Short mmCIF file of C-alpha atoms in Angstrom, two decimals:
data_model
loop_
_atom_site.label_atom_id
_atom_site.label_comp_id
_atom_site.label_asym_id
_atom_site.label_seq_id
_atom_site.Cartn_x
_atom_site.Cartn_y
_atom_site.Cartn_z
CA SER H 279 41.70 183.98 143.05
CA PHE H 280 43.51 182.63 140.00
CA ILE H 281 42.00 182.91 136.51
CA HIS H 282 44.34 181.32 134.02
CA GLU H 283 42.99 183.30 131.05
CA LYS H 284 43.81 186.62 132.74
CA ASN H 285 47.19 185.28 133.77
CA SER H 286 47.88 184.25 130.18
CA LEU H 287 47.07 187.73 128.89
CA ARG H 288 49.26 189.31 131.57
CA PHE H 289 52.12 187.00 130.65
CA ILE H 290 52.04 187.66 126.92
CA ASP H 291 51.74 191.40 127.50
CA ASN H 292 54.45 191.73 130.16
CA TYR H 293 56.45 188.55 130.59
CA GLU H 294 57.02 186.90 127.23
CA THR H 295 59.80 188.38 125.09
CA LEU H 296 61.53 187.83 121.77
CA GLN H 297 65.00 188.81 120.64
CA ASN H 298 65.10 191.52 118.01
CA SER H 299 67.54 191.51 115.09
CA ARG H 300 70.31 192.83 117.36
CA GLY H 301 69.78 190.18 120.05
CA PHE H 302 67.99 192.43 122.55
CA GLU H 303 65.01 191.07 124.48
CA GLN H 304 61.80 192.98 123.79
CA ASN H 305 58.15 192.52 124.73
CA LEU H 306 55.80 190.97 122.21
CA ASN H 307 53.66 193.24 120.06
CA LEU H 308 50.63 191.04 119.43
CA THR H 309 47.47 192.15 117.67
CA TYR H 310 44.22 192.80 119.51
CA GLY H 311 42.66 189.72 117.90
CA VAL H 312 45.39 187.39 119.15
CA ARG H 313 45.32 188.85 122.67
CA ASP H 314 41.52 188.62 122.69
CA GLY H 315 41.64 184.99 121.57
CA ILE H 316 43.88 184.17 124.52
CA ILE H 317 41.80 185.76 127.27
CA CYS H 318 38.46 184.65 125.75
CA HIS H 319 39.51 181.07 125.00
CA CYS H 320 37.88 179.43 128.02
CA GLY H 321 36.00 176.34 126.87
CA GLU H 322 34.98 175.10 130.30
CA VAL H 323 31.54 176.63 129.79
CA GLU H 324 30.27 175.79 126.32
CA ASP H 325 27.90 177.96 124.32
CA ASP H 326 24.97 176.47 122.40
CA ILE H 327 25.81 178.83 119.52
CA LEU H 328 28.95 180.93 119.24
CA PHE H 329 29.36 184.13 117.20
CA PRO H 330 32.20 186.66 117.42
CA ARG H 331 31.20 189.74 119.39
CA ASP H 332 31.12 193.05 117.51
CA THR H 333 32.39 195.34 120.28
CA ASN H 334 35.97 196.34 120.99
CA ILE H 335 36.53 196.16 124.75
CA LYS H 336 39.52 196.73 127.01
CA LEU H 337 40.80 193.20 127.52
CA GLU H 338 42.53 193.93 130.84
CA GLU H 339 39.13 194.73 132.37
CA ILE H 340 37.66 191.27 131.71
CA GLU H 341 37.03 189.75 135.13
CA GLN H 342 35.54 186.30 134.59
CA PRO H 343 36.01 183.32 132.25
CA ASN H 344 33.40 183.22 129.48
CA GLN H 345 32.39 186.82 130.23
CA TYR H 346 32.54 187.70 126.53
CA SER H 347 32.54 185.84 123.23
CA PRO H 348 35.80 186.14 121.30
CA TYR H 349 36.21 189.08 118.92
CA THR H 350 37.14 186.99 115.85
CA TRP H 351 36.07 183.75 114.21
CA GLU H 352 39.60 182.46 114.84
CA GLY H 353 39.07 183.16 118.54
CA CYS H 354 35.81 181.22 118.41
CA VAL H 355 37.66 178.25 116.92
CA VAL H 356 40.22 178.42 119.74
CA LYS H 357 37.46 178.54 122.36
CA ILE H 358 35.70 175.49 120.95
CA ALA H 359 39.01 173.66 120.48
CA ASP H 360 39.71 174.22 124.19
CA ASN H 361 36.25 172.86 124.91
CA ILE H 362 36.83 169.49 123.23
CA ALA H 363 40.60 168.94 123.20
CA TYR H 364 41.04 167.56 126.72
CA VAL H 365 37.88 165.44 126.95
CA GLY H 366 39.17 162.36 125.16
CA ARG H 367 42.72 162.85 126.35
CA ASP H 368 41.70 162.72 130.01
CA ILE H 369 39.72 159.51 129.48
CA GLU H 370 42.62 157.99 127.56
CA ASP H 371 45.06 158.88 130.36
CA ALA H 372 42.66 157.72 133.09
CA LEU H 373 42.31 154.31 131.43
CA ARG H 374 46.07 154.01 131.00
CA LEU H 375 46.71 154.95 134.65
CA HIS H 376 43.91 152.66 135.92
CA ILE H 377 42.02 155.53 137.51
CA LEU H 378 39.05 154.13 135.60
CA ASP H 379 38.26 150.44 136.12
CA GLY H 380 35.97 147.93 134.45
CA ALA H 381 32.82 149.34 136.04
CA HIS H 382 33.65 152.80 134.73
CA GLU H 383 34.31 151.37 131.28
CA LYS H 384 30.82 149.87 131.23
CA ILE H 385 29.28 153.26 132.10
CA LEU H 386 31.36 154.93 129.40
CA GLU H 387 30.49 152.25 126.88
CA GLU H 388 26.76 152.80 127.46
CA MET H 389 27.21 156.52 126.91
CA LEU H 390 29.28 156.17 123.77
CA LYS H 391 27.07 153.67 121.97
CA ASP H 392 24.21 156.17 121.85
CA TYR H 393 26.20 158.65 119.78
CA ALA H 394 28.93 156.96 117.80
CA ASP H 395 30.47 153.61 117.05
CA ILE H 396 33.36 153.97 119.49
CA ASP H 397 34.89 150.97 121.24
CA VAL H 398 35.60 152.07 124.81
CA ARG H 399 38.64 149.82 124.91
CA LYS H 400 40.06 151.80 122.00
CA THR H 401 38.90 155.20 123.22
CA ASN H 402 41.47 157.88 122.56
CA ASN H 403 41.68 161.57 121.99
CA THR H 404 41.60 161.21 118.22
CA SER H 405 38.34 159.25 118.12
CA MET H 406 36.60 161.70 120.45
CA ILE H 407 37.81 164.77 118.57
CA TYR H 408 36.94 163.28 115.18
CA HIS H 409 33.27 162.85 115.99
CA LEU H 410 32.91 166.26 117.65
CA VAL H 411 34.84 168.20 115.00
CA THR H 412 33.01 166.49 112.14
CA ASP H 413 29.66 167.34 113.67
CA LEU H 414 30.79 170.91 114.36
CA CYS H 415 31.82 171.40 110.72
CA ASN H 416 28.56 169.95 109.42
CA GLN H 417 26.39 172.15 111.66
CA SER H 418 28.22 175.51 111.61
CA SER H 419 28.00 178.40 109.16
CA PRO H 420 28.76 182.15 109.16
CA GLU H 421 25.02 182.82 109.27
CA GLY H 422 24.14 180.27 111.94
CA GLY H 423 27.28 180.51 114.06
CA MET H 424 29.48 177.72 115.41
CA HIS H 425 27.55 174.98 117.15
CA TYR H 426 27.05 171.24 117.52
CA SER H 427 23.96 169.26 116.72
CA ALA H 428 21.71 168.75 119.75
CA ASP H 429 22.77 165.12 120.25
CA HIS H 430 26.50 165.89 120.02
CA LEU H 431 26.18 168.80 122.46
CA LYS H 432 24.43 166.42 124.86
CA PHE H 433 27.19 163.88 124.23
CA LEU H 434 29.91 166.42 125.04
CA ARG H 435 28.20 167.51 128.25
CA GLU H 436 27.67 163.93 129.42
CA ILE H 437 31.32 163.09 128.77
CA LYS H 438 32.48 166.14 130.73
CA ASP H 439 30.14 165.20 133.60
CA PHE H 440 31.59 161.69 133.51
CA ASN H 441 35.14 163.06 133.67
CA TYR H 442 34.38 165.29 136.64
CA LYS H 443 32.61 162.56 138.57
CA TYR H 444 34.99 159.67 137.93
CA ILE H 445 38.35 161.29 137.06
CA TYR H 446 38.84 164.81 138.42
CA GLU H 447 37.19 164.03 141.76
CA ASN H 448 38.70 160.56 142.07
CA GLU H 449 39.97 159.88 145.59
CA ARG H 450 43.30 158.66 144.20
CA LEU H 451 44.09 162.26 143.21
CA VAL H 452 43.59 163.70 146.70
CA ILE H 453 47.10 162.75 147.82
CA PHE H 454 48.62 164.23 144.68
CA HIS H 455 46.67 167.47 145.18
CA ASP H 456 48.13 167.72 148.69
CA TYR H 457 51.58 166.98 147.28
CA ALA H 458 51.23 169.69 144.64
CA LYS H 459 50.10 172.19 147.28
CA LEU H 460 53.09 171.28 149.46
CA ILE H 461 55.47 171.82 146.53
CA LEU H 462 54.12 175.25 145.60
CA GLU H 463 53.83 176.53 149.17
CA SER H 464 57.31 175.29 150.06
CA ILE H 465 58.95 177.03 147.12
CA PHE H 466 57.03 180.21 147.89
CA LYS H 467 57.97 180.25 151.58
CA VAL H 468 61.67 179.63 150.91
CA LEU H 469 61.86 182.47 148.38
CA TYR H 470 59.74 184.86 150.46
CA LYS H 471 62.16 184.55 153.40
CA MET H 472 64.95 185.83 151.13
CA TYR H 473 63.40 189.27 150.63
CA ARG H 474 65.70 192.13 151.60
CA GLY H 475 64.27 195.07 149.65
CA ASN H 476 66.67 196.60 147.15
CA ASP H 477 69.44 194.27 148.36
CA THR H 478 67.44 191.09 147.66
CA ILE H 479 69.43 189.83 144.67
CA ASP H 480 72.79 190.25 146.39
CA TYR H 481 71.40 188.62 149.53
CA ILE H 482 70.12 185.59 147.62
CA ARG H 483 73.38 185.29 145.71
CA ASN H 484 75.55 185.51 148.85
CA HIS H 485 73.50 183.39 151.25
CA TYR H 486 71.42 180.87 149.27
CA LEU H 487 72.77 180.36 145.76
CA SER H 488 75.25 177.71 146.87
CA ILE H 489 72.54 175.90 148.88
CA TYR H 490 69.78 175.96 146.25
CA PRO H 491 71.62 176.59 142.95
CA GLU H 492 68.75 175.69 140.60
CA LEU H 493 66.06 177.55 142.53
CA CYS H 494 68.10 180.67 143.25
CA GLY H 495 69.88 180.75 139.91
CA THR H 496 66.69 180.66 137.85
CA PHE H 497 64.85 183.06 140.17
CA ILE H 498 67.70 185.58 140.07
CA THR H 499 67.61 185.38 136.27
CA LYS H 500 63.91 186.33 136.36
CA LEU H 501 64.59 189.25 138.71
CA GLU H 502 67.46 190.49 136.57
CA LYS H 503 65.22 190.48 133.53
CA PHE H 504 61.99 191.89 134.96
CA SER H 505 62.90 193.97 138.05
CA ASP H 506 64.51 197.38 138.55
CA LEU H 507 67.43 195.62 140.32
CA GLY H 508 66.89 197.85 143.31
CA GLY H 509 68.08 200.89 141.39
CA ASN H 510 71.13 199.25 139.82
CA GLU H 511 71.73 199.37 136.08
CA ARG H 512 70.05 196.63 134.07
CA ASN H 513 71.81 194.51 131.45
CA PRO H 514 71.39 196.43 128.17
CA MET H 515 70.24 193.25 126.43
CA TYR H 516 67.00 193.49 128.43
CA GLN H 517 64.91 196.12 126.67
CA ASN H 518 61.62 194.68 127.92
CA ARG H 519 59.54 196.63 130.41
CA VAL H 520 60.26 196.49 134.14
CA ILE H 521 57.36 194.97 136.08
CA TYR H 522 58.78 194.63 139.61
CA SER H 523 60.30 197.20 141.96
CA LEU H 524 62.40 195.42 144.59
CA ALA H 525 61.67 198.18 147.09
CA ARG H 526 58.03 197.05 147.10
CA GLU H 527 57.40 193.82 149.01
CA GLU H 528 54.14 193.24 147.13
CA ASP H 529 56.09 193.33 143.85
CA PHE H 530 58.48 190.69 145.18
CA ILE H 531 55.53 188.50 146.18
CA MET H 532 54.12 188.91 142.68
CA ALA H 533 57.50 187.96 141.22
CA ILE H 534 57.42 184.69 143.17
CA ILE H 535 53.85 183.96 142.08
CA ASP H 536 54.72 184.65 138.43
CA TYR H 537 57.78 182.43 138.75
CA LEU H 538 55.61 179.60 140.14
CA SER H 539 52.85 180.00 137.56
CA SER H 540 55.35 179.77 134.70
CA MET H 541 56.72 176.40 135.80
CA THR H 542 56.07 173.02 134.31
CA ASP H 543 55.11 170.26 136.74
CA TYR H 544 58.48 168.59 136.14
CA PHE H 545 60.45 171.74 136.98
CA ALA H 546 58.45 172.45 140.16
CA ILE H 547 59.07 168.88 141.38
CA LYS H 548 62.77 169.25 140.49
CA LEU H 549 63.03 172.40 142.66
CA PHE H 550 61.17 170.69 145.52
CA ASP H 551 63.64 167.83 145.35
CA GLU H 552 66.45 170.38 145.66
CA LEU H 553 64.79 171.85 148.77
CA THR H 554 64.45 168.43 150.41
CA THR H 555 67.78 166.85 149.44
CA PHE H 556 70.77 167.08 151.79
#
């Protein structure tokens, strides 16, 4: 299974790097509070009242989203921001892309008029966030925790239910979901066939780089930075930790998965176009 919060923590601990003063790539050295805020940021399940937890736990052992409250107030803010940030944006985009029609607008208008003076035809992310953040600020305190008023919490939950029913599960998205699956699986299968143990990088460079220059070039760059190069000497500029051994097939599979999970939609589609263009 894929849990994006755990993947985010793994990436900032092992994958993300910065250049030091001499130009060498090194792993990040983030504080516990920042790392905790990343893995505990899930806002998909909202809390009625949110306080920072008072226990220091091993973050790598967290198994489920929303398993623990964040460790800091800043982490609590991030969690609630994640909870509200996409709600209005998704409605705004759905209206612009005509995923929502006039009938949906009437349903949304009935919901909105009970809570705030929001014109559904002018609904945008800013108007949604304004009402939720204002209520959150008015209701919250260090003693009482971070929370919404009862009516605004109900409002947020109804909006999220609306989004799931009419946007995320809209039949128009089924074809795109299949398309996205085809893209990811195709890239994975092409790269997986290139595995040759410790000789993988040379094999890719000699047999596939000229055929798929963007795919192979960027993937080789990742392997050169994060693998043991099959026992060969690494570029001295890479002083980050090695996370893949090319002798281990499971490490190579993980390298492909990490490569995929770090892509933007645009870049994944660009690579798929390279695979399907002759």
